[in-house]
Short mmCIF file of C-alpha atoms and ligand atoms in Angstrom, two decimals:
data_model
loop_
_atom_site.label_atom_id
_atom_site.label_comp_id
_atom_site.label_asym_id
_atom_site.label_seq_id
_atom_site.Cartn_x
_atom_site.Cartn_y
_atom_site.Cartn_z
CA MET A 1 14.89 19.85 7.34
CA LYS A 2 11.15 17.94 7.08
CA PRO A 3 11.75 14.65 5.57
CA VAL A 4 11.04 13.63 2.27
CA ILE A 5 8.94 11.08 1.30
CA GLY A 6 8.33 9.65 -2.69
CA VAL A 7 4.66 9.45 -3.19
CA THR A 8 4.67 6.95 -6.40
CA CYS A 9 1.56 8.16 -8.90
CA ASP A 10 -0.63 6.02 -10.49
CA TYR A 11 -1.25 5.85 -14.18
CA ASP A 12 -4.47 6.78 -16.67
CA LEU A 13 -3.32 4.66 -19.56
CA ASN A 14 -6.84 6.19 -21.48
CA GLU A 15 -5.31 9.75 -20.56
CA ASN A 16 -1.71 9.22 -20.59
CA ARG A 17 -1.47 10.94 -17.48
CA SER A 18 0.49 10.63 -14.05
CA GLN A 19 -2.18 11.05 -11.52
CA VAL A 20 -1.95 10.47 -7.58
CA PHE A 21 -5.32 11.01 -5.19
CA SER A 22 -4.74 14.40 -2.62
CA GLY A 23 -5.19 12.30 0.68
CA TYR A 24 -2.45 10.05 -0.05
CA TYR A 25 0.39 13.69 -0.15
CA GLU A 26 -2.15 16.14 1.74
CA SER A 27 -1.71 13.07 4.45
CA ILE A 28 2.34 12.98 4.30
CA ILE A 29 2.25 17.11 4.38
CA ARG A 30 0.08 17.35 8.08
CA ALA A 31 2.46 14.42 9.44
CA GLY A 32 5.40 17.00 8.67
CA GLY A 33 6.87 16.03 6.04
CA ILE A 34 7.80 17.13 2.12
CA PRO A 35 6.13 14.73 -0.64
CA LEU A 36 7.58 13.98 -3.83
CA LEU A 37 5.59 12.79 -6.63
CA VAL A 38 7.23 10.10 -8.37
CA PRO A 39 5.45 10.29 -12.00
CA CYS A 40 4.98 6.47 -13.58
CA ALA A 41 7.78 7.75 -16.57
CA GLU A 42 9.41 4.99 -19.38
CA GLY A 43 13.07 5.83 -18.59
CA LEU A 44 12.47 6.61 -15.15
CA SER A 45 14.96 3.72 -12.80
CA PRO A 46 14.69 3.02 -9.53
CA GLU A 47 18.52 3.79 -8.73
CA ASP A 48 17.82 6.91 -10.55
CA LEU A 49 15.36 8.44 -7.48
CA ILE A 50 16.17 5.64 -4.57
CA GLY A 51 19.05 8.08 -3.12
CA ARG A 52 16.43 10.84 -3.26
CA PHE A 53 14.27 10.35 -0.57
CA ASP A 54 14.19 9.86 3.28
CA GLY A 55 10.93 7.44 2.64
CA LEU A 56 8.89 5.74 0.21
CA LEU A 57 5.32 5.40 -0.11
CA LEU A 58 3.63 3.20 -2.38
CA THR A 59 -0.48 4.31 -3.53
CA GLY A 60 -3.25 2.22 -4.39
CA GLY A 61 -3.79 0.93 -8.01
CA GLN A 62 -5.08 -1.65 -10.11
CA ASP A 63 -4.20 -4.95 -9.87
CA ILE A 64 -0.35 -6.09 -10.24
CA ASP A 65 0.68 -8.41 -13.50
CA PRO A 66 0.41 -11.81 -12.15
CA TYR A 67 2.93 -13.02 -14.31
CA LEU A 68 5.91 -10.91 -12.25
CA TYR A 69 5.15 -13.35 -8.93
CA GLY A 70 4.93 -16.59 -11.37
CA GLU A 71 1.22 -16.77 -11.78
CA GLU A 72 -0.91 -16.71 -14.99
CA PRO A 73 -3.56 -14.24 -14.92
CA HIS A 74 -7.03 -14.91 -13.54
CA GLN A 75 -10.01 -14.63 -15.87
CA ASP A 76 -11.09 -11.82 -12.84
CA ILE A 77 -8.18 -9.77 -13.00
CA GLY A 78 -8.84 -6.35 -12.97
CA SER A 79 -6.02 -3.96 -15.44
CA VAL A 80 -2.93 -4.43 -15.25
CA TYR A 81 0.08 -1.84 -16.31
CA PRO A 82 3.76 -3.80 -16.03
CA ALA A 83 5.68 -0.73 -16.36
CA ARG A 84 4.16 1.08 -13.09
CA ASP A 85 4.64 -2.32 -11.27
CA ARG A 86 8.35 -2.94 -12.14
CA LEU A 87 9.43 0.77 -11.09
CA GLU A 88 7.26 0.14 -7.67
CA ILE A 89 9.27 -3.28 -7.06
CA GLY A 90 12.12 -1.96 -8.34
CA LEU A 91 12.02 0.81 -5.42
CA CYS A 92 10.22 -1.49 -3.01
CA LYS A 93 13.56 -3.71 -2.72
CA MET A 94 16.09 -1.14 -2.76
CA ALA A 95 14.54 0.76 0.07
CA ALA A 96 14.34 -2.49 1.47
CA GLU A 97 18.00 -3.41 0.71
CA ALA A 98 19.04 1.07 1.74
CA GLY A 99 16.68 0.70 4.84
CA ILE A 100 14.83 3.64 3.83
CA PRO A 101 11.35 3.40 5.56
CA VAL A 102 8.17 2.47 3.75
CA LEU A 103 5.24 2.51 3.91
CA GLY A 104 2.32 0.64 1.16
CA ILE A 105 -1.22 1.65 0.90
CA CYS A 106 -3.91 -1.43 -0.63
CA LYS A 107 -2.14 -1.94 -4.21
CA GLY A 108 1.20 -0.79 -1.97
CA LEU A 109 0.87 -3.49 0.71
CA GLN A 110 1.11 -6.05 -2.55
CA VAL A 111 3.88 -4.33 -3.85
CA MET A 112 6.17 -5.32 -0.70
CA ASN A 113 4.86 -8.58 -0.90
CA VAL A 114 5.99 -9.17 -4.54
CA ALA A 115 8.49 -7.40 -4.09
CA MET A 116 9.85 -9.34 -1.01
CA GLY A 117 8.92 -12.50 -3.49
CA GLY A 118 5.42 -13.47 -1.65
CA THR A 119 2.10 -14.19 -4.40
CA LEU A 120 -1.04 -12.60 -4.50
CA ILE A 121 -4.92 -13.84 -4.57
CA GLN A 122 -5.71 -12.64 -7.53
CA ASP A 123 -9.68 -12.71 -6.72
CA ILE A 124 -11.01 -12.22 -3.18
CA ARG A 125 -14.48 -13.69 -4.24
CA SER A 126 -13.45 -16.70 -6.39
CA ALA A 127 -11.00 -17.68 -3.50
CA LEU A 128 -13.60 -17.60 -0.68
CA GLY A 129 -16.72 -17.58 -2.52
CA GLY A 130 -19.83 -17.13 -0.70
CA LYS A 131 -17.29 -16.89 2.71
CA ALA A 132 -15.99 -13.98 1.71
CA LEU A 133 -16.74 -10.64 3.85
CA CYS A 134 -17.40 -6.98 1.75
CA HIS A 135 -13.97 -5.71 0.34
CA SER A 136 -15.38 -4.29 -2.36
CA GLN A 137 -17.66 -1.67 -1.19
CA LYS A 138 -20.09 0.98 -2.58
CA ALA A 139 -20.32 3.44 0.38
CA PRO A 140 -17.72 6.11 0.34
CA GLY A 141 -13.94 5.86 1.42
CA PHE A 142 -14.46 7.84 4.85
CA ILE A 143 -16.95 4.66 5.92
CA GLY A 144 -15.22 1.36 7.59
CA MET A 145 -16.64 -1.14 6.23
CA HIS A 146 -15.11 -3.85 8.10
CA ASP A 147 -13.23 -4.97 11.45
CA VAL A 148 -9.32 -6.18 10.83
CA HIS A 149 -7.58 -7.52 13.85
CA ILE A 150 -4.01 -6.52 14.61
CA SER A 151 -1.82 -8.94 15.66
CA GLU A 152 0.35 -8.26 19.37
CA GLY A 153 3.95 -7.08 18.98
CA SER A 154 3.10 -5.48 15.49
CA LYS A 155 4.28 -1.87 14.65
CA LEU A 156 1.18 -1.92 13.29
CA ARG A 157 -0.66 -2.09 17.09
CA SER A 158 2.26 0.35 18.59
CA ILE A 159 0.71 2.80 15.72
CA PHE A 160 -2.37 2.47 16.57
CA ASN A 161 -2.46 1.06 19.99
CA SER A 162 -5.16 -1.20 19.83
CA ASP A 163 -6.46 -4.87 18.17
CA LYS A 164 -9.06 -3.72 16.70
CA LEU A 165 -10.01 -0.88 13.84
CA ARG A 166 -12.88 -0.70 11.18
CA VAL A 167 -11.53 0.05 7.94
CA ASN A 168 -12.58 0.76 4.17
CA SER A 169 -12.46 -1.21 1.41
CA PHE A 170 -10.97 -1.73 -1.64
CA HIS A 171 -9.78 -4.11 -3.02
CA HIS A 172 -10.34 -7.50 -5.06
CA GLN A 173 -6.86 -9.08 -4.22
CA ALA A 174 -5.04 -10.31 -1.09
CA ILE A 175 -1.56 -11.62 0.03
CA LYS A 176 -2.03 -15.40 -0.74
CA GLU A 177 1.71 -16.54 0.57
CA VAL A 178 3.65 -13.93 2.25
CA GLY A 179 7.26 -13.30 0.98
CA GLY A 180 10.33 -13.38 3.02
CA PRO A 181 10.95 -11.37 6.07
CA LEU A 182 7.02 -9.76 6.14
CA VAL A 183 4.16 -10.80 8.92
CA ILE A 184 1.04 -10.64 8.30
CA THR A 185 0.00 -8.03 11.05
CA ALA A 186 -3.84 -7.52 10.38
CA GLY A 187 -6.62 -9.91 9.00
CA ALA A 188 -10.36 -9.21 7.93
CA GLY A 189 -13.34 -11.85 9.79
CA ASP A 190 -13.08 -14.03 6.83
CA GLY A 191 -8.96 -14.38 7.16
CA VAL A 192 -7.95 -11.74 4.58
CA PRO A 193 -4.95 -10.27 5.61
CA GLU A 194 -5.44 -6.46 5.85
CA ALA A 195 -1.39 -5.74 6.90
CA ALA A 196 1.76 -7.03 6.96
CA GLU A 197 5.39 -6.05 7.74
CA SER A 198 9.18 -6.67 8.01
CA THR A 199 10.36 -8.21 10.73
CA SER A 200 14.01 -7.56 9.69
CA HIS A 201 14.08 -3.55 8.42
CA ARG A 202 13.23 -0.74 10.67
CA PHE A 203 9.31 0.68 8.98
CA PHE A 204 8.26 -1.34 6.60
CA VAL A 205 4.57 -1.42 6.99
CA GLY A 206 1.59 -2.31 4.45
CA VAL A 207 -2.23 -1.72 4.86
CA GLN A 208 -4.78 -3.46 2.57
CA TRP A 209 -7.59 -0.37 3.43
CA HIS A 210 -7.02 3.09 2.68
CA PRO A 211 -6.22 5.87 5.74
CA GLU A 212 -5.64 8.53 3.41
CA ARG A 213 -9.79 8.49 2.68
CA MET A 214 -10.13 7.97 6.16
CA VAL A 215 -8.47 10.76 7.48
CA SER A 216 -10.99 13.36 7.17
CA LYS A 217 -13.73 11.53 9.23
CA ALA A 218 -10.69 9.68 11.53
CA PRO A 219 -8.37 11.61 11.77
CA GLU A 220 -6.30 8.40 14.07
CA MET A 221 -5.74 6.82 10.54
CA LEU A 222 -2.85 9.97 10.16
CA LYS A 223 -0.93 7.69 12.71
CA LEU A 224 0.46 6.18 9.78
CA PHE A 225 1.89 8.70 7.90
CA GLU A 226 3.35 10.28 11.30
CA ALA A 227 4.85 6.70 11.28
CA LEU A 228 6.51 7.05 8.42
CA VAL A 229 7.26 10.73 8.52
CA ARG A 230 8.57 10.25 12.11
CA GLU A 231 10.97 6.41 10.82
CA ALA A 232 12.30 9.23 7.45
CA GLY A 233 13.41 11.44 9.67
CA GLY A 234 15.61 9.07 11.74
CA HIS A 235 16.88 8.24 8.90
CA ARG A 236 17.79 11.51 7.34
MN1 MN B 301 -10.70 -5.48 3.03
#
Protein backbone atom coordinates (compact mmCIF):
# COMPACT_ATOMS: atom_id res chain seq x y z
CA MET A 1 0.00 0.00 0.00
CA LYS A 2 1.29 3.42 -0.92
CA PRO A 3 1.60 5.89 1.99
CA VAL A 4 -1.26 8.40 2.30
CA ILE A 5 -0.17 12.02 2.66
CA GLY A 6 -2.60 14.63 3.96
CA VAL A 7 -2.23 17.79 1.85
CA THR A 8 -3.72 20.95 3.34
CA CYS A 9 -5.66 23.33 1.10
CA ASP A 10 -5.62 27.09 0.94
CA TYR A 11 -8.92 28.97 1.15
CA ASP A 12 -10.11 31.66 -1.26
CA LEU A 13 -12.13 34.01 0.95
CA ASN A 14 -13.66 35.82 -2.04
CA GLU A 15 -14.84 32.69 -3.86
CA ASN A 16 -15.50 30.57 -0.74
CA ARG A 17 -13.51 27.60 -1.93
CA SER A 18 -10.66 25.41 -0.79
CA GLN A 19 -7.96 25.07 -3.40
CA VAL A 20 -4.41 23.83 -3.82
CA PHE A 21 -1.79 24.23 -6.56
CA SER A 22 -1.39 21.00 -8.54
CA GLY A 23 2.39 20.89 -8.02
CA TYR A 24 1.88 19.84 -4.39
CA TYR A 25 -0.22 16.73 -5.00
CA GLU A 26 1.44 15.85 -8.32
CA SER A 27 4.80 15.82 -6.55
CA ILE A 28 3.39 13.48 -3.86
CA ILE A 29 2.13 11.15 -6.60
CA ARG A 30 5.46 11.27 -8.47
CA ALA A 31 7.20 10.47 -5.18
CA GLY A 32 5.08 7.32 -4.76
CA GLY A 33 2.44 8.54 -2.29
CA ILE A 34 -1.32 9.08 -2.36
CA PRO A 35 -2.32 12.69 -1.68
CA LEU A 36 -5.45 13.19 0.40
CA LEU A 37 -6.59 16.80 0.14
CA VAL A 38 -7.77 18.39 3.39
CA PRO A 39 -10.34 21.14 2.80
CA CYS A 40 -10.18 24.22 4.94
CA ALA A 41 -13.66 23.71 6.36
CA GLU A 42 -15.40 24.78 9.54
CA GLY A 43 -16.32 21.79 11.70
CA LEU A 44 -13.36 19.70 10.57
CA SER A 45 -11.11 19.01 13.53
CA PRO A 46 -7.49 17.80 13.63
CA GLU A 47 -8.61 14.92 15.87
CA ASP A 48 -10.95 13.63 13.14
CA LEU A 49 -8.23 13.68 10.51
CA ILE A 50 -4.87 12.81 11.95
CA GLY A 51 -5.22 9.03 12.22
CA ARG A 52 -5.99 8.79 8.51
CA PHE A 53 -2.59 9.97 7.29
CA ASP A 54 0.84 8.37 7.17
CA GLY A 55 2.37 11.77 6.51
CA LEU A 56 1.38 15.43 6.35
CA LEU A 57 2.22 18.12 3.79
CA LEU A 58 1.55 21.67 4.99
CA THR A 59 1.26 23.92 1.93
CA GLY A 60 1.83 27.60 1.18
CA GLY A 61 -0.64 30.43 1.60
CA GLN A 62 -1.28 33.76 3.22
CA ASP A 63 0.09 35.11 6.50
CA ILE A 64 -0.55 33.46 9.85
CA ASP A 65 -2.73 35.46 12.23
CA PRO A 66 -0.07 37.08 14.46
CA TYR A 67 -2.31 36.77 17.54
CA LEU A 68 -1.59 33.02 17.31
CA TYR A 69 2.05 33.75 18.23
CA GLY A 70 1.31 36.54 20.67
CA GLU A 71 1.81 39.61 18.48
CA GLU A 72 -0.38 42.33 17.07
CA PRO A 73 -0.49 42.88 13.29
CA HIS A 74 2.31 44.90 11.70
CA GLN A 75 1.05 47.52 9.22
CA ASP A 76 2.46 45.53 6.29
CA ILE A 77 0.90 42.15 7.14
CA GLY A 78 -0.92 40.43 4.28
CA SER A 79 -4.28 38.66 4.30
CA VAL A 80 -4.99 36.27 7.18
CA TYR A 81 -7.54 33.48 7.70
CA PRO A 82 -7.35 32.31 11.33
CA ALA A 83 -9.60 29.24 10.74
CA ARG A 84 -7.03 27.72 8.35
CA ASP A 85 -4.22 28.54 10.79
CA ARG A 86 -5.98 26.84 13.71
CA LEU A 87 -6.68 23.67 11.69
CA GLU A 88 -3.09 23.43 10.44
CA ILE A 89 -1.45 24.27 13.77
CA GLY A 90 -3.67 21.59 15.37
CA LEU A 91 -2.76 19.02 12.71
CA CYS A 92 0.91 19.90 13.03
CA LYS A 93 0.93 19.51 16.84
CA MET A 94 -0.92 16.19 16.66
CA ALA A 95 1.39 14.89 13.92
CA ALA A 96 4.41 15.85 16.02
CA GLU A 97 3.00 14.04 19.07
CA ALA A 98 2.12 10.94 17.05
CA GLY A 99 5.47 10.86 15.23
CA ILE A 100 3.80 11.31 11.84
CA PRO A 101 6.28 12.71 9.30
CA VAL A 102 5.64 16.34 8.31
CA LEU A 103 6.91 18.43 5.41
CA GLY A 104 6.10 22.14 5.52
CA ILE A 105 6.43 24.43 2.52
CA CYS A 106 6.54 28.25 2.81
CA LYS A 107 3.58 29.05 5.10
CA GLY A 108 3.82 25.37 6.11
CA LEU A 109 7.28 25.99 7.61
CA GLN A 110 5.86 28.99 9.46
CA VAL A 111 2.93 26.90 10.73
CA MET A 112 5.42 24.32 12.07
CA ASN A 113 7.37 27.03 13.87
CA VAL A 114 4.29 28.65 15.42
CA ALA A 115 2.93 25.20 16.42
CA MET A 116 6.21 24.59 18.26
CA GLY A 117 5.98 27.94 20.08
CA GLY A 118 8.04 30.11 17.73
CA THR A 119 7.35 33.57 16.27
CA LEU A 120 7.60 35.20 12.82
CA ILE A 121 9.15 38.25 11.22
CA GLN A 122 5.89 39.84 10.03
CA ASP A 123 7.51 41.74 7.16
CA ILE A 124 11.08 41.06 6.02
CA ARG A 125 11.55 44.40 4.28
CA SER A 126 10.47 46.33 7.39
CA ALA A 127 12.70 44.20 9.63
CA LEU A 128 15.85 44.20 7.48
CA GLY A 129 15.46 47.36 5.39
CA GLY A 130 17.97 47.72 2.55
CA LYS A 131 19.95 44.65 3.67
CA ALA A 132 17.18 42.28 2.59
CA LEU A 133 17.66 40.19 -0.55
CA CYS A 134 14.78 39.73 -2.99
CA HIS A 135 12.37 37.32 -1.26
CA SER A 136 9.29 38.32 -3.30
CA GLN A 137 10.44 37.54 -6.79
CA LYS A 138 8.72 38.74 -9.95
CA ALA A 139 10.25 35.91 -12.03
CA PRO A 140 8.20 32.70 -12.43
CA GLY A 141 8.46 30.03 -9.78
CA PHE A 142 10.65 27.59 -11.68
CA ILE A 143 13.47 30.16 -11.53
CA GLY A 144 15.74 30.11 -8.49
CA MET A 145 16.17 33.65 -7.12
CA HIS A 146 18.67 33.40 -4.26
CA ASP A 147 21.00 30.83 -2.72
CA VAL A 148 20.44 29.06 0.56
CA HIS A 149 23.29 27.65 2.63
CA ILE A 150 22.43 24.31 4.23
CA SER A 151 23.76 23.31 7.67
CA GLU A 152 26.09 20.36 8.02
CA GLY A 153 24.55 17.34 9.70
CA SER A 154 20.96 18.34 8.93
CA LYS A 155 18.35 16.10 7.30
CA LEU A 156 18.03 18.74 4.62
CA ARG A 157 21.73 18.37 3.84
CA SER A 158 21.37 14.61 3.49
CA ILE A 159 18.24 14.98 1.32
CA PHE A 160 20.01 17.23 -1.19
CA ASN A 161 23.56 16.05 -0.53
CA SER A 162 24.68 19.65 -1.04
CA ASP A 163 25.61 22.66 1.09
CA LYS A 164 24.09 25.20 -1.29
CA LEU A 165 20.93 25.41 -3.38
CA ARG A 166 19.45 28.09 -5.62
CA VAL A 167 15.79 28.47 -4.63
CA ASN A 168 12.78 30.54 -5.61
CA SER A 169 11.41 33.07 -3.13
CA PHE A 170 7.78 34.13 -2.61
CA HIS A 171 7.58 35.16 1.03
CA HIS A 172 7.57 38.44 2.92
CA GLN A 173 7.63 36.69 6.30
CA ALA A 174 10.12 34.31 7.93
CA ILE A 175 11.00 32.61 11.21
CA LYS A 176 12.00 35.05 13.98
CA GLU A 177 12.31 33.10 17.25
CA VAL A 178 12.62 29.40 16.53
CA GLY A 179 10.20 27.15 18.42
CA GLY A 180 11.08 24.28 20.79
CA PRO A 181 12.67 21.29 19.08
CA LEU A 182 13.29 23.10 15.79
CA VAL A 183 16.67 24.26 14.54
CA ILE A 184 17.35 26.44 11.51
CA THR A 185 18.95 24.31 8.80
CA ALA A 186 19.28 26.78 5.93
CA GLY A 187 19.54 30.53 5.50
CA ALA A 188 19.80 33.13 2.76
CA GLY A 189 22.77 35.49 2.41
CA ASP A 190 20.94 38.22 4.33
CA GLY A 191 20.44 35.92 7.33
CA VAL A 192 16.76 35.18 6.67
CA PRO A 193 15.96 31.60 7.81
CA GLU A 194 14.98 29.43 4.83
CA ALA A 195 14.51 25.98 6.44
CA ALA A 196 14.09 24.32 9.82
CA GLU A 197 13.73 20.81 11.19
CA SER A 198 13.10 19.11 14.52
CA THR A 199 15.94 17.48 16.37
CA SER A 200 13.52 15.30 18.37
CA HIS A 201 11.22 13.95 15.65
CA ARG A 202 12.06 11.44 12.94
CA PHE A 203 10.94 13.66 10.07
CA PHE A 204 9.68 17.17 10.78
CA VAL A 205 11.17 19.32 8.03
CA GLY A 206 10.15 22.67 6.58
CA VAL A 207 11.45 24.88 3.78
CA GLN A 208 10.66 28.51 3.01
CA TRP A 209 10.90 28.12 -0.77
CA HIS A 210 8.48 26.40 -3.15
CA PRO A 211 9.93 23.10 -4.44
CA GLU A 212 6.55 22.24 -6.01
CA ARG A 213 6.97 25.16 -8.43
CA MET A 214 10.55 24.16 -9.31
CA VAL A 215 10.26 20.40 -9.94
CA SER A 216 9.40 20.79 -13.63
CA LYS A 217 12.79 22.39 -14.37
CA ALA A 218 14.81 21.30 -11.30
CA PRO A 219 14.03 17.57 -10.74
CA GLU A 220 16.23 17.44 -7.60
CA MET A 221 13.44 19.33 -5.82
CA LEU A 222 11.38 16.12 -5.92
CA LYS A 223 13.81 14.75 -3.29
CA LEU A 224 11.93 16.58 -0.53
CA PHE A 225 8.66 14.87 -1.47
CA GLU A 226 10.42 11.52 -1.85
CA ALA A 227 11.88 11.90 1.64
CA LEU A 228 8.41 12.63 3.09
CA VAL A 229 6.79 9.68 1.31
CA ARG A 230 9.63 7.32 2.30
CA GLU A 231 9.37 8.35 5.96
CA ALA A 232 5.57 8.10 5.81
CA GLY A 233 5.94 4.54 4.49
CA GLY A 234 8.19 3.79 7.43
CA HIS A 235 5.68 5.26 9.87
CA ARG A 236 2.89 3.18 8.36
MN1 LIG B 1 13.66 33.58 0.36
